[in-house]
PDB file of C-alpha atoms in Angstrom:
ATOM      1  CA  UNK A   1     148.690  86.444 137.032  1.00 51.00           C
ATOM      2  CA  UNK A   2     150.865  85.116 134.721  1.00 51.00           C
ATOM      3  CA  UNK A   3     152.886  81.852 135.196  1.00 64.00           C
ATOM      4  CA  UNK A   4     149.983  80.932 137.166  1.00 86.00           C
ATOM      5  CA  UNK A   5     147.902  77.681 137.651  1.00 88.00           C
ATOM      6  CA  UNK A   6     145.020  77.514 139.529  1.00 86.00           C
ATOM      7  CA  UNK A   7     142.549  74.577 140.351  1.00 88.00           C
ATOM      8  CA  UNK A   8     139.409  74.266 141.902  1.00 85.00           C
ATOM      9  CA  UNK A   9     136.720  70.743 141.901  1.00 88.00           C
ATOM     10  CA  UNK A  10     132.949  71.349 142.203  1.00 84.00           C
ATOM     11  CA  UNK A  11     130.784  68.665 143.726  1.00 83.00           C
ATOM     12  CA  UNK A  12     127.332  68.096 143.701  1.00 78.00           C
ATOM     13  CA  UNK A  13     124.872  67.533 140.129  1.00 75.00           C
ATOM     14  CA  UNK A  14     127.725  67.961 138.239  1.00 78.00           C
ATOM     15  CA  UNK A  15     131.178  66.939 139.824  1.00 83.00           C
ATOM     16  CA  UNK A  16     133.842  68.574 137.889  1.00 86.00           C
ATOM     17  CA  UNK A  17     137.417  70.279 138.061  1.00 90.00           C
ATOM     18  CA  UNK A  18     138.808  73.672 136.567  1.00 88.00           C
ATOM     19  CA  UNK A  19     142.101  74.310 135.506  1.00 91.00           C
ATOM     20  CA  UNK A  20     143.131  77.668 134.446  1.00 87.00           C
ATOM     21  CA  UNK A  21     146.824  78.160 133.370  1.00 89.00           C
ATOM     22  CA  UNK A  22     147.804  81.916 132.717  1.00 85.00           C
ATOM     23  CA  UNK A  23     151.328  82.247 130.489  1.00 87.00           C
ATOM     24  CA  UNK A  24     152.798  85.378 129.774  1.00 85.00           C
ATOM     25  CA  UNK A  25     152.275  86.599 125.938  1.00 86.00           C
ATOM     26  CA  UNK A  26     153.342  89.468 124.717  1.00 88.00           C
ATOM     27  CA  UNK A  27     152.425  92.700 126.647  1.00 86.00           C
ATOM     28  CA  UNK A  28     149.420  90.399 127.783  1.00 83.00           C
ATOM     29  CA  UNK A  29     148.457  87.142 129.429  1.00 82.00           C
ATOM     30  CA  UNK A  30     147.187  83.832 127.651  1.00 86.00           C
ATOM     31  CA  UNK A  31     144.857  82.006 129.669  1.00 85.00           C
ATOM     32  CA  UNK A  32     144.051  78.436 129.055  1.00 89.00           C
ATOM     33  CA  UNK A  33     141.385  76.776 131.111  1.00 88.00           C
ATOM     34  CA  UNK A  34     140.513  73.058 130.998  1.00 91.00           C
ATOM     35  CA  UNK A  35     137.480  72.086 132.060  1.00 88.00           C
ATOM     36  CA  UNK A  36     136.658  68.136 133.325  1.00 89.00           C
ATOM     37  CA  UNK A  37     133.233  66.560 134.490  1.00 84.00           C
ATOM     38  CA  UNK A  38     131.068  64.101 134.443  1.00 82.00           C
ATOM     39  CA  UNK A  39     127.585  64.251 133.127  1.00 78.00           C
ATOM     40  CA  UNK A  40     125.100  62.201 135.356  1.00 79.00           C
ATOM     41  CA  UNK A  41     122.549  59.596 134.607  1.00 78.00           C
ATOM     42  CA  UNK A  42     119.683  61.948 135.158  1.00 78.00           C
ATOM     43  CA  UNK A  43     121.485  64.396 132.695  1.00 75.00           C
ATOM     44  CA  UNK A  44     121.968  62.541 130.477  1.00 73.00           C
ATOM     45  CA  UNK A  45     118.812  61.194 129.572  1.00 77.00           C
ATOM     46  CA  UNK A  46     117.494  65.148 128.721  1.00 79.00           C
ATOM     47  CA  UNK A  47     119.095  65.310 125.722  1.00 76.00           C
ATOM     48  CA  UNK A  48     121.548  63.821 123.420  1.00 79.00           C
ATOM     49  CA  UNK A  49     125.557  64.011 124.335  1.00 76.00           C
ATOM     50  CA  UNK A  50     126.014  66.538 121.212  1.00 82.00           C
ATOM     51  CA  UNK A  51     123.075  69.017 122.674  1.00 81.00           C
ATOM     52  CA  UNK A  52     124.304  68.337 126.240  1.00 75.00           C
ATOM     53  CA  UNK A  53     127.998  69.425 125.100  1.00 78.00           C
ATOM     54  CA  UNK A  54     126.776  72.430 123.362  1.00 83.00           C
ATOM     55  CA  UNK A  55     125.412  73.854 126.514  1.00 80.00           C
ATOM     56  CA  UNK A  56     128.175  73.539 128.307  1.00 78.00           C
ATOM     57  CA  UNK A  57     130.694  74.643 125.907  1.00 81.00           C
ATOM     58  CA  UNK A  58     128.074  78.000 125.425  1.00 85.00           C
ATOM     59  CA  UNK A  59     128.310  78.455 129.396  1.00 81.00           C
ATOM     60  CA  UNK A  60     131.554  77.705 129.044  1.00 79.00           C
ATOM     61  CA  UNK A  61     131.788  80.710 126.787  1.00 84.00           C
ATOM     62  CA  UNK A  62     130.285  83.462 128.525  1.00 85.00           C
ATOM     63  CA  UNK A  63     132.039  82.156 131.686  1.00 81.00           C
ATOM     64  CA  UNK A  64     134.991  83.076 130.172  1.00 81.00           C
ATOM     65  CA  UNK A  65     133.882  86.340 128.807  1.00 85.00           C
ATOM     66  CA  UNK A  66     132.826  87.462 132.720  1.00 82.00           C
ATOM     67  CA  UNK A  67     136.235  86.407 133.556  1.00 79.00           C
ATOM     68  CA  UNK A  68     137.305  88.627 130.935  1.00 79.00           C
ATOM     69  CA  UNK A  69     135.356  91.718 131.377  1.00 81.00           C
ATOM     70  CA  UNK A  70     136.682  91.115 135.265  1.00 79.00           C
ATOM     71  CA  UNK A  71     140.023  91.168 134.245  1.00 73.00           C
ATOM     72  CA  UNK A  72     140.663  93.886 132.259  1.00 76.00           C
ATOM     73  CA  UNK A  73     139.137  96.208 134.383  1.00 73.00           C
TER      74      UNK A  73
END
């Protein structure tokens, strides 16, 4: 919905937080979502912090285009 903020933390391998901000554009919506976490030790050690933040920003990706599909149906 637009003008809309919503938050949510996840705990456990991975602790991180969400932030998705929707802002009316248009005849549409512009969502904006922040993402936050913390990669742990035993993470980090299975690759290097480039490779690591390639898979999340690719999850990241079709995360959003779920959202999307969800959406605009």
């Amino acid at each position: 919905e637009a003008g809309k903020r919503y938050v949510f933390a996840t705990e456990g391998d991975i602790n991180s937080q969400f932030t998705y901000d929707a802002q009316p554009a248009g005849e549409g919506t512009n969502l904006t979502i922040d993402v936050d976490f913390e990669i742990p030790a035993a993470l980090a050690g299975q690759g290097s912090p480039d490779e690591l933040l390639a898979k999340a920003k690719q999850r990241g990706q079709e995360s959003v285009q779920n959202l999307k599909a969800i959406l605009e149906q």
